[in-house]
Short mmCIF file of C-alpha atoms and ligand atoms in Angstrom, two decimals:
data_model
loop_
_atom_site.label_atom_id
_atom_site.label_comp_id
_atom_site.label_asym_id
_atom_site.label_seq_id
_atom_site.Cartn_x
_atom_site.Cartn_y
_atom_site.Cartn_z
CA UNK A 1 100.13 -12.50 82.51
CA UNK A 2 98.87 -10.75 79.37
CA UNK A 3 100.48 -7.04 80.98
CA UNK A 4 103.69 -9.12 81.08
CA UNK A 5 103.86 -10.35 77.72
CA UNK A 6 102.67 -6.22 76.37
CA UNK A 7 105.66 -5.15 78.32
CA UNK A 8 108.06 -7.81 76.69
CA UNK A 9 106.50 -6.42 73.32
CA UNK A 10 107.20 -2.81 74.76
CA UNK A 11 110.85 -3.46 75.48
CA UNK A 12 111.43 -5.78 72.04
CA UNK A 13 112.73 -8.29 74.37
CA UNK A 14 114.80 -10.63 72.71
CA UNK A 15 115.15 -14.03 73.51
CA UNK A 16 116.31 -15.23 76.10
CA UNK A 17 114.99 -12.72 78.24
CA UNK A 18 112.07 -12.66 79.64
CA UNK A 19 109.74 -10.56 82.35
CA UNK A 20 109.35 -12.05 85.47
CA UNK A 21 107.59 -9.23 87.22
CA UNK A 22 106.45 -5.62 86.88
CA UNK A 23 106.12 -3.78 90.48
CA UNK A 24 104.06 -0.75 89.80
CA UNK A 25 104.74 1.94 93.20
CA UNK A 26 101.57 4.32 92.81
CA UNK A 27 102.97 6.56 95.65
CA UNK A 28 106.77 6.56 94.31
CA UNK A 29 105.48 7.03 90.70
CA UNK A 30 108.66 4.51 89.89
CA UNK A 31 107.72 1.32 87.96
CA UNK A 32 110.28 -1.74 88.38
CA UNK A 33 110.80 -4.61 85.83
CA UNK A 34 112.25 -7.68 86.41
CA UNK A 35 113.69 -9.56 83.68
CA UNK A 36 115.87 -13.50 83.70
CA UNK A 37 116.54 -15.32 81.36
CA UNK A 38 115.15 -18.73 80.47
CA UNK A 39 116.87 -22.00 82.20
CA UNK A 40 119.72 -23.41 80.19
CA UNK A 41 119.99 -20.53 77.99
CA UNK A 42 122.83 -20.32 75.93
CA UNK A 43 125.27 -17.09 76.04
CA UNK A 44 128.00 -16.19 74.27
CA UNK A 45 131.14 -14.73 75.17
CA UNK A 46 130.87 -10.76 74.93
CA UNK A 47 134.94 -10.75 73.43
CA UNK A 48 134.69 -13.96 70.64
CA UNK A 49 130.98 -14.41 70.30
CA UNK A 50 131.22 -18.21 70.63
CA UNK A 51 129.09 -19.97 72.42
CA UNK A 52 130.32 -20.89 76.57
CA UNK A 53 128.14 -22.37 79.27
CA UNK A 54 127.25 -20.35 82.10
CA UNK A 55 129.64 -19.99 84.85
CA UNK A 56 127.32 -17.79 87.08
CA UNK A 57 125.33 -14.51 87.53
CA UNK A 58 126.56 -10.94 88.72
CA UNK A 59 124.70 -9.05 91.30
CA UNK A 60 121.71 -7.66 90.73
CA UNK A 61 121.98 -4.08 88.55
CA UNK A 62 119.38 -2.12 86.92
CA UNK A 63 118.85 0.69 84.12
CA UNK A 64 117.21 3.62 84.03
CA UNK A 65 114.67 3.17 81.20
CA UNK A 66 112.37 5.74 79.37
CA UNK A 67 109.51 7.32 81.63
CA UNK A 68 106.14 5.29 81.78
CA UNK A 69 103.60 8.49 82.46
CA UNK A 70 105.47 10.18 85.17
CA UNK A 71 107.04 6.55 86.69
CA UNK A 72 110.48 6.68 86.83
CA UNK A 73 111.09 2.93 84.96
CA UNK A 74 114.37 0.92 85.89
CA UNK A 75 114.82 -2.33 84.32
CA UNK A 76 116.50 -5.03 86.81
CA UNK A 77 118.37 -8.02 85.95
CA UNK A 78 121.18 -10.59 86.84
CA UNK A 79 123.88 -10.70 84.02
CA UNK A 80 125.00 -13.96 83.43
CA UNK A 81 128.78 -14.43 83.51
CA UNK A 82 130.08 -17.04 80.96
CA UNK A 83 132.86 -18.92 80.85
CA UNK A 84 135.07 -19.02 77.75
CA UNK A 85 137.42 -21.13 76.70
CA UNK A 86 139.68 -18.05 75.80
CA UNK A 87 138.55 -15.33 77.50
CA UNK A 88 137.82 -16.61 80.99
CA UNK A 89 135.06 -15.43 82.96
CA UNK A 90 133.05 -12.73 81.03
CA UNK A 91 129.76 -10.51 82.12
CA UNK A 92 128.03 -10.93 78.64
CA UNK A 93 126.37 -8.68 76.55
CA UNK A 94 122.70 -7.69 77.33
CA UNK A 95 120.34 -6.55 74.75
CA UNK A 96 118.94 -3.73 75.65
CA UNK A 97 121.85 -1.56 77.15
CA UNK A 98 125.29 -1.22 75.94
CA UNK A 99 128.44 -2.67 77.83
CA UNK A 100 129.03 -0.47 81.45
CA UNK A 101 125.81 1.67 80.68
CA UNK A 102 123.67 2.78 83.33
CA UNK A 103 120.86 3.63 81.00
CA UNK A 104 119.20 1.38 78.48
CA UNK A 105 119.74 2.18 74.89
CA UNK A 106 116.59 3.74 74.49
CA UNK A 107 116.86 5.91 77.31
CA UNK A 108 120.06 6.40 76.11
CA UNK A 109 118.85 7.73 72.58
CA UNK A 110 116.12 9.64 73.40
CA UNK A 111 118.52 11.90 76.08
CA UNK A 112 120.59 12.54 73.28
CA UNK A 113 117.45 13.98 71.47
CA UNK A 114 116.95 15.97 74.19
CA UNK A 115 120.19 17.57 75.13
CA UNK A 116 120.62 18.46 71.20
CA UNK A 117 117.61 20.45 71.40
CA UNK A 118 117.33 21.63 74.74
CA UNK A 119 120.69 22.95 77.33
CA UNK A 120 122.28 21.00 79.56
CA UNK A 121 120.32 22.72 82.72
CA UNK A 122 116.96 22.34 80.99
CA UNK A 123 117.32 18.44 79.57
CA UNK A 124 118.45 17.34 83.07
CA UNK A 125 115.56 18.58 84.04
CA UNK A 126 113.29 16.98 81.26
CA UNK A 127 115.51 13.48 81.75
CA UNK A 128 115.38 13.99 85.40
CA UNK A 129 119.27 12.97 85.37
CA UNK A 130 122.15 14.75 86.90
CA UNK A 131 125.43 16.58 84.91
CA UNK A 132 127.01 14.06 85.92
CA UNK A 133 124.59 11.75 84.28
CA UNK A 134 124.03 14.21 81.09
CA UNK A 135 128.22 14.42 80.63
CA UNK A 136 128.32 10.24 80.79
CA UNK A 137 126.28 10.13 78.14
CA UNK A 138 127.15 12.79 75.82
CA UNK A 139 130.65 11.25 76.80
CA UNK A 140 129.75 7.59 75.60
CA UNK A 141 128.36 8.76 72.58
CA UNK A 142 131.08 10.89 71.96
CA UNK A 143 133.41 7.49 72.04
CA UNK A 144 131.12 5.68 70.09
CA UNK A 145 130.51 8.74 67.41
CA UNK A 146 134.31 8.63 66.93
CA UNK A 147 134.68 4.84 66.82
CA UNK A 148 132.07 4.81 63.64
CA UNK A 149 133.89 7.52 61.76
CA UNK A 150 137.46 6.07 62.04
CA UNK A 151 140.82 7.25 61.95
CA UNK A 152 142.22 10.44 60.78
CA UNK A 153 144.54 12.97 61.28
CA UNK A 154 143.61 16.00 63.93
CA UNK A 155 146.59 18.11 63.06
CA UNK A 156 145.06 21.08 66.06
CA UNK A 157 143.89 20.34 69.16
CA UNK A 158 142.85 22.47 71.96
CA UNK A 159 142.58 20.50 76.14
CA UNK A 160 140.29 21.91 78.17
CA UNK A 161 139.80 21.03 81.70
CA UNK A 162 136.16 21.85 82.96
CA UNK A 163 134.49 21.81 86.15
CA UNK A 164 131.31 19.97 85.17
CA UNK A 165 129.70 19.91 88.55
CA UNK A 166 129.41 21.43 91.73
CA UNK A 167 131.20 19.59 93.84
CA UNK A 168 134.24 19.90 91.73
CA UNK A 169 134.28 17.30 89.24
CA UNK A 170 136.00 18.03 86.56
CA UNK A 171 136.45 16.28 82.69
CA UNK A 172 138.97 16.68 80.18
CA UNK A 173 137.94 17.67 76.45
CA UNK A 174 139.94 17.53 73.51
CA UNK A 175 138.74 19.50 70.43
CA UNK A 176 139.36 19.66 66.79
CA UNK A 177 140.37 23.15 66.37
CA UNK A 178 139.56 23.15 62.53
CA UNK A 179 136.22 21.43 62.94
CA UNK A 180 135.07 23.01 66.65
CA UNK A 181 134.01 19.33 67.10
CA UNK A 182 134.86 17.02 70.24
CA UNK A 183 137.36 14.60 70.08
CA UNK A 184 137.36 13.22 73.46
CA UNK A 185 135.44 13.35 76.92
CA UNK A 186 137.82 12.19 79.62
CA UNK A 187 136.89 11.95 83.73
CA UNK A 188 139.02 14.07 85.49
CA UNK A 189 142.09 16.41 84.95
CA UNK A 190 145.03 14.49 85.85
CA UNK A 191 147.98 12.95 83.52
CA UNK A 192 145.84 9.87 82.91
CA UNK A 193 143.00 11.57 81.40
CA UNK A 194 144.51 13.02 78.23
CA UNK A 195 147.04 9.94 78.16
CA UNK A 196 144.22 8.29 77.18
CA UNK A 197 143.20 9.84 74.43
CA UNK A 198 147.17 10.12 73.31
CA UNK A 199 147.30 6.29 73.54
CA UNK A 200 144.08 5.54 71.94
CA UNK A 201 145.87 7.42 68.52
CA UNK A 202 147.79 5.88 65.44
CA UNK A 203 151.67 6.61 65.86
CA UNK A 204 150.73 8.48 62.53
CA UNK A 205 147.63 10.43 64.28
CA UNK A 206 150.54 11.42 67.02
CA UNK A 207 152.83 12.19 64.19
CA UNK A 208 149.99 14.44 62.30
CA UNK A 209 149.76 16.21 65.90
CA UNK A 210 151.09 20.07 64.43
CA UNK A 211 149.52 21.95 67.68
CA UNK A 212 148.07 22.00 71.30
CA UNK A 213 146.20 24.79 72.54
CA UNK A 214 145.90 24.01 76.09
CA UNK A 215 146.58 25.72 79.72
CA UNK A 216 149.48 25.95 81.46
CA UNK A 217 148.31 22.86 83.75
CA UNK A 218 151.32 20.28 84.32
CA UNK A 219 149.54 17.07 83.88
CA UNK A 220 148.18 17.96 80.05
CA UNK A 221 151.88 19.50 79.44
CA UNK A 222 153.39 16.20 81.14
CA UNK A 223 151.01 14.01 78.93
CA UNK A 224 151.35 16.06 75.48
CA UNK A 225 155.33 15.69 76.34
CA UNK A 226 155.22 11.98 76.66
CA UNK A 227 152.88 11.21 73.58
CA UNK A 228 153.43 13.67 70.74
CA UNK A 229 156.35 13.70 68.95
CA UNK A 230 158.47 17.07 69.57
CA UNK A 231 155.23 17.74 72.14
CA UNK A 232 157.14 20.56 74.13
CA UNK A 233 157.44 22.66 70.66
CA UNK A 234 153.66 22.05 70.08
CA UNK A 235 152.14 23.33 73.05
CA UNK A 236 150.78 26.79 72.96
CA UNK A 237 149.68 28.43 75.80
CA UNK A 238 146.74 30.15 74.17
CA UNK A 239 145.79 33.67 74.29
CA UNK A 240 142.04 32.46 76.10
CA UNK A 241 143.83 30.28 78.63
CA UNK A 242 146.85 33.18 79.55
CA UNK A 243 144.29 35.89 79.82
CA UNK A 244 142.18 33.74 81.88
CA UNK A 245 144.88 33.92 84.49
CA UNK A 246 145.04 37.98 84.11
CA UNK A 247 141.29 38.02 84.35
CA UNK A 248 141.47 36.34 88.15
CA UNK A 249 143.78 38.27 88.85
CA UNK A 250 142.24 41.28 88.25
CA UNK A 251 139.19 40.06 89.76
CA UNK A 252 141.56 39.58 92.96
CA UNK A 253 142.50 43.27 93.39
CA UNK A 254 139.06 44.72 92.62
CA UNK A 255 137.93 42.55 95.33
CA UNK A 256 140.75 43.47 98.03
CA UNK A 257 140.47 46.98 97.06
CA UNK A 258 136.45 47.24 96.99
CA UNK A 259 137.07 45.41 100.70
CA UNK A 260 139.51 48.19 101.58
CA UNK A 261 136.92 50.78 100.32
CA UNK A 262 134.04 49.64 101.89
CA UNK A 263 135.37 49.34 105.26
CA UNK A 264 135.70 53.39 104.92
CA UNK A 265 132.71 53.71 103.29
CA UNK A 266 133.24 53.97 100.33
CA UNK A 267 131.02 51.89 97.20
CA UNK A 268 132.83 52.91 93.75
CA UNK A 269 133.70 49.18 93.18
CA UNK A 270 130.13 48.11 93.97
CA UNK A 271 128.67 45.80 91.23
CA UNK A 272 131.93 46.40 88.85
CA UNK A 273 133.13 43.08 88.08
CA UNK A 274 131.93 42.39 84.94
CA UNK A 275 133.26 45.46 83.55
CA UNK A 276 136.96 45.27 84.61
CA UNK A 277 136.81 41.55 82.78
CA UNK A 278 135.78 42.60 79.48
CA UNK A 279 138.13 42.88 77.04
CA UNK A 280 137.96 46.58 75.89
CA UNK A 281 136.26 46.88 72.21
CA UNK A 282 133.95 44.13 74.08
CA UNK A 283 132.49 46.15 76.87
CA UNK A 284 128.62 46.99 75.99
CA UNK A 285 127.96 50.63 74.74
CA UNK A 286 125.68 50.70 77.74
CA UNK A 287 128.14 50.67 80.14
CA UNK A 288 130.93 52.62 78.29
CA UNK A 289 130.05 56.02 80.49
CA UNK A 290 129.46 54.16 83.58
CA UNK A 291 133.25 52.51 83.38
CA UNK A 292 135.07 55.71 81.83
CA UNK A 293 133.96 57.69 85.42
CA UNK A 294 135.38 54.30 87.10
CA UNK A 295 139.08 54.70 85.47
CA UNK A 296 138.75 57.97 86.29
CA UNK A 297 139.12 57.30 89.80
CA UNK A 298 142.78 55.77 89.32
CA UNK A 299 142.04 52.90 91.01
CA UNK A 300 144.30 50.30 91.91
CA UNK A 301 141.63 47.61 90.04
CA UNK A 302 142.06 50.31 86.99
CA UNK A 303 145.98 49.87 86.95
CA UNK A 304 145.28 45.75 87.19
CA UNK A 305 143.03 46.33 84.24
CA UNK A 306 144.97 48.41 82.21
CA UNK A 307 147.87 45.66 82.75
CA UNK A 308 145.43 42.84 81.65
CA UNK A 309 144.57 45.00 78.21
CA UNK A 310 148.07 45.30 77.81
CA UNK A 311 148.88 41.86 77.45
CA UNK A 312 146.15 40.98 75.12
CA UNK A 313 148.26 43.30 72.43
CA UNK A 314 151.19 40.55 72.46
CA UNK A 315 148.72 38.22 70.37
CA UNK A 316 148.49 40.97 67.66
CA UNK A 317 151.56 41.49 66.54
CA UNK A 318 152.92 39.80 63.19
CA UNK A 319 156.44 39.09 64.30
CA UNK A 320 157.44 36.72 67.42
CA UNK A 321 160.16 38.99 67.81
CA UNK A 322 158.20 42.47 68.15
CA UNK A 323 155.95 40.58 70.34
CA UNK A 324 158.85 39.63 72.51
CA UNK A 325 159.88 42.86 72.95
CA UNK A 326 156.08 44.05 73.93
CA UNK A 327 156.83 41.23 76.20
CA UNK A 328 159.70 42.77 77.88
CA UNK A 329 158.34 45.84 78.83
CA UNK A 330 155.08 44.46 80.28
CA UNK A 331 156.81 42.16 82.58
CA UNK A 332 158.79 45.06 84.17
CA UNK A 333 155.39 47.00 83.89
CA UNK A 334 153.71 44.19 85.77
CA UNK A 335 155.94 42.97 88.15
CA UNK A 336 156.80 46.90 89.29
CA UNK A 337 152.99 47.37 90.31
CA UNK A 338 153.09 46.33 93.37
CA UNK A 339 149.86 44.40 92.65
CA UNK A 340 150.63 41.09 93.88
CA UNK A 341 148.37 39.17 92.29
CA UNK A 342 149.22 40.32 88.92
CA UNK A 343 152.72 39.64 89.58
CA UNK A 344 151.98 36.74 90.63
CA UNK A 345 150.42 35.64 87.04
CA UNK A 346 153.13 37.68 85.35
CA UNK A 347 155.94 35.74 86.99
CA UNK A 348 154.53 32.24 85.95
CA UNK A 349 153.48 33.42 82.28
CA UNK A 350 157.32 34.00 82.11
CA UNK A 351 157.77 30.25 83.66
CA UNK A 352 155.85 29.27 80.43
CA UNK A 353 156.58 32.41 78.24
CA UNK A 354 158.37 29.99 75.43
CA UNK A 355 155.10 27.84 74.71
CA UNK A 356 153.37 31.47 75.18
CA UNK A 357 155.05 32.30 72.55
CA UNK A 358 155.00 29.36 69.91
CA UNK A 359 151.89 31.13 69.15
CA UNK A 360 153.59 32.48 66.81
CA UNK A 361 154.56 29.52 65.19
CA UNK A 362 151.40 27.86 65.12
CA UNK A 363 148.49 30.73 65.41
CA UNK A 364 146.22 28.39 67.53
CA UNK A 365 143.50 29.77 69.93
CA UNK A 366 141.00 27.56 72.27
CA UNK A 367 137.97 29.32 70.67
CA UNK A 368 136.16 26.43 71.41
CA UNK A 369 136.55 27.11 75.14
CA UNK A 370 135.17 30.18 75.92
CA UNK A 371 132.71 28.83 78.34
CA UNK A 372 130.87 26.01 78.94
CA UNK A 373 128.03 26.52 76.54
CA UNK A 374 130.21 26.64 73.46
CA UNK A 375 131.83 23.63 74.50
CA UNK A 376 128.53 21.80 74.63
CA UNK A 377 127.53 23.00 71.52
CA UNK A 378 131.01 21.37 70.08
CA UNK A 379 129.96 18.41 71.74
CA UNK A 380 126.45 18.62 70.30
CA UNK A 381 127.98 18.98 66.97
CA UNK A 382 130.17 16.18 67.42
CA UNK A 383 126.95 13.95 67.94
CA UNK A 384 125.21 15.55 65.11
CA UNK A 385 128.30 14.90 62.87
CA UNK A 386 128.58 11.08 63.95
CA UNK A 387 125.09 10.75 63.23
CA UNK A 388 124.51 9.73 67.11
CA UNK A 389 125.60 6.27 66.34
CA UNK A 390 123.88 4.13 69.43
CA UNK A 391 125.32 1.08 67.67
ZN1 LIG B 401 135.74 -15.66 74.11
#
């Protein structure tokens, strides 16, 4: 009786709850508490806050609480469902997790901790959560960052669809160009994932809307079209996202070719990748010998990569209309290779070459994208910048 009433100190249980058991599994290291509430509690409704009498309970849930030793601890409980006068029948609020959470607050807070101090790889590890767990909650208290600071005007934003998981999950960010902070955390890469963050602006937020760095992905093209006023002369397909495209396809003749030159037994392409992805003042020192003996072999992958470098130039020049011209002669360059995969990307950069080429109305660039570790560091930022508001 006495461990029960140190555990409702533990958890600052507030009234009405109470512990009705603690199940302690020595072999499973988990440790299981059971909470209800007293009899003829009273509740209020989550939406109004009046008070409304009990209708009835949901099923049984529980939440992943902080670690007892090495026990994983879940909390268990019954929500009461209330009925209101107004509202109808409503799952009310429960004090130690926040609405929908599968984590109680605590647990919540101290994985924040973690993942701003540790990466994502190593605090699953420490939280013993998956991504998919570690992305829910950086993405609630993304929401909940953004809800505290209010309203303003994001007059840049780059979408970025990432895979988050292994078996292909993917999320939708939106970023604040001019801050490198994270605006949104959406499930998903459809229409409906940036629609919501579109609908959850101010017609003046839209308004403010100047640019969208994004790839050349229907759904976020579809979605920036429907929401943002004069959206198809905002979108800019942005240097990182178009020479992601070249990159694969470059990767796709080295690896054809290196097949091709295998099979007679032949190994120049063995190990190259990395180098024919670089861009070219980026490629380490270290290597610079090692790849100049690899052009010099007037490979197919060299043409592909001399195509990809090629392209980058359009983003330097001052003028849209020099750049258009540069334009002009790559695309007969490119589509004359007879490498089909960089036709291939050459043919549907022209499908999009106008919103290519609003770059150079708008100068925007995802830099926030370029891989997933900068993006959680945006995301860590956010957090930092919200001042992790669990509230
Ligand atoms: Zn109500």
């Amino acid at each position: 009786m006495r461990d029960v009433a140190l555990w409702a100190r533990l958890l600052a249980l507030e009234k009405p709850w109470t512990i009705e058991r603690v199940a302690l599994d020595a072999h499973e290291r988990s440790l299981d508490i059971r909470l209800v509430h007293r009899r003829n509690a009273a509740f209020s409704c989550p939406e109004c806050g009046r008070r409304a009498p009990l209708y009835d309970h949901a099923p049984a849930r529980s939440w992943r609480h902080l670690d007892h030793g090495d026990c994983l601890t879940h909390l268990h409980a019954q929500v009461p469902r209330v009925d209101c006068p107004v509202h109808g029948i409503r799952r009310v609020h429960v004090p130690w997790a926040l609405p929908g959470a599968r984590f109680t607050t605590a647990f919540e807070r101290h994985a924040i901790d973690v993942l701003l101090e540790a990466d994502i790889t190593g605090a699953t590890r420490l939280l013993r959560i998956s991504w998919d767990e570690a992305w829910n909650i950086m993405e609630r208290a993304v929401d909940r960052g953004l809800r505290a600071k209010g309203r303003r005007v994001i007059a840049r934003l780059g979408v970025d669809e990432k895979a988050v998981a292994k078996r292909h999950r993917y999320v939708t960010l939106v970023c604040d160009l001019d801050r490198g902070t994270v605006e949104s955390i959406a499930d998903g890469r459809k229409k409906a994932s940036l629609d919501a963050y579109y609908q959850s602006l101010s017609k003046e937020q839209l308004a403010g809307i100047e640019a969208v760095a994004m790839d050349m992905w229907g759904p976020f093209i579809a979605s920036t079209v429907a929401h943002v006023p004069d959206g198809r002369s905002k979108i800019v397909f942005d240097r990182f996202h178009v020479m992601k495209h070249m990159g694969e396809a470059v990767d796709a003749v080295r690896k054809a070719e290196h097949r091709r030159l295998r099979a007679e037994g032949d190994e120049a392409l063995k190990g190259t990748k990395y180098l024919w992805l670089y861009a070219k003042e980026n490629l380490p020192e270290s290597e610079r010998e090692r790849f100049a003996a690899l052009r010099a072999l007037h490979l197919k992958t060299g043409r592909a990569w001399a195509i990809k470098e090629s392209l980058r130039e359009l983003w330097g020049y001052r003028r849209k209309g020099w750049a258009l011209r540069h334009w002009k002669r790559w695309y007969i360059w490119a589509t004359h290779s007879r490498l089909a995969p960089m036709v291939k990307v050459a043919r549907m950069i022209r499908g999009h070459l106008d919103n290519v080429l609003t770059y150079f109305d708008h100068r925007i660039t995802n830099a926030t994208s370029e891989g997933l570790n900068s993006k959680i560091q945006a995301v860590k930022k956010t957090l930092m910048a919200s001042g992790i508001g669990l509230t």
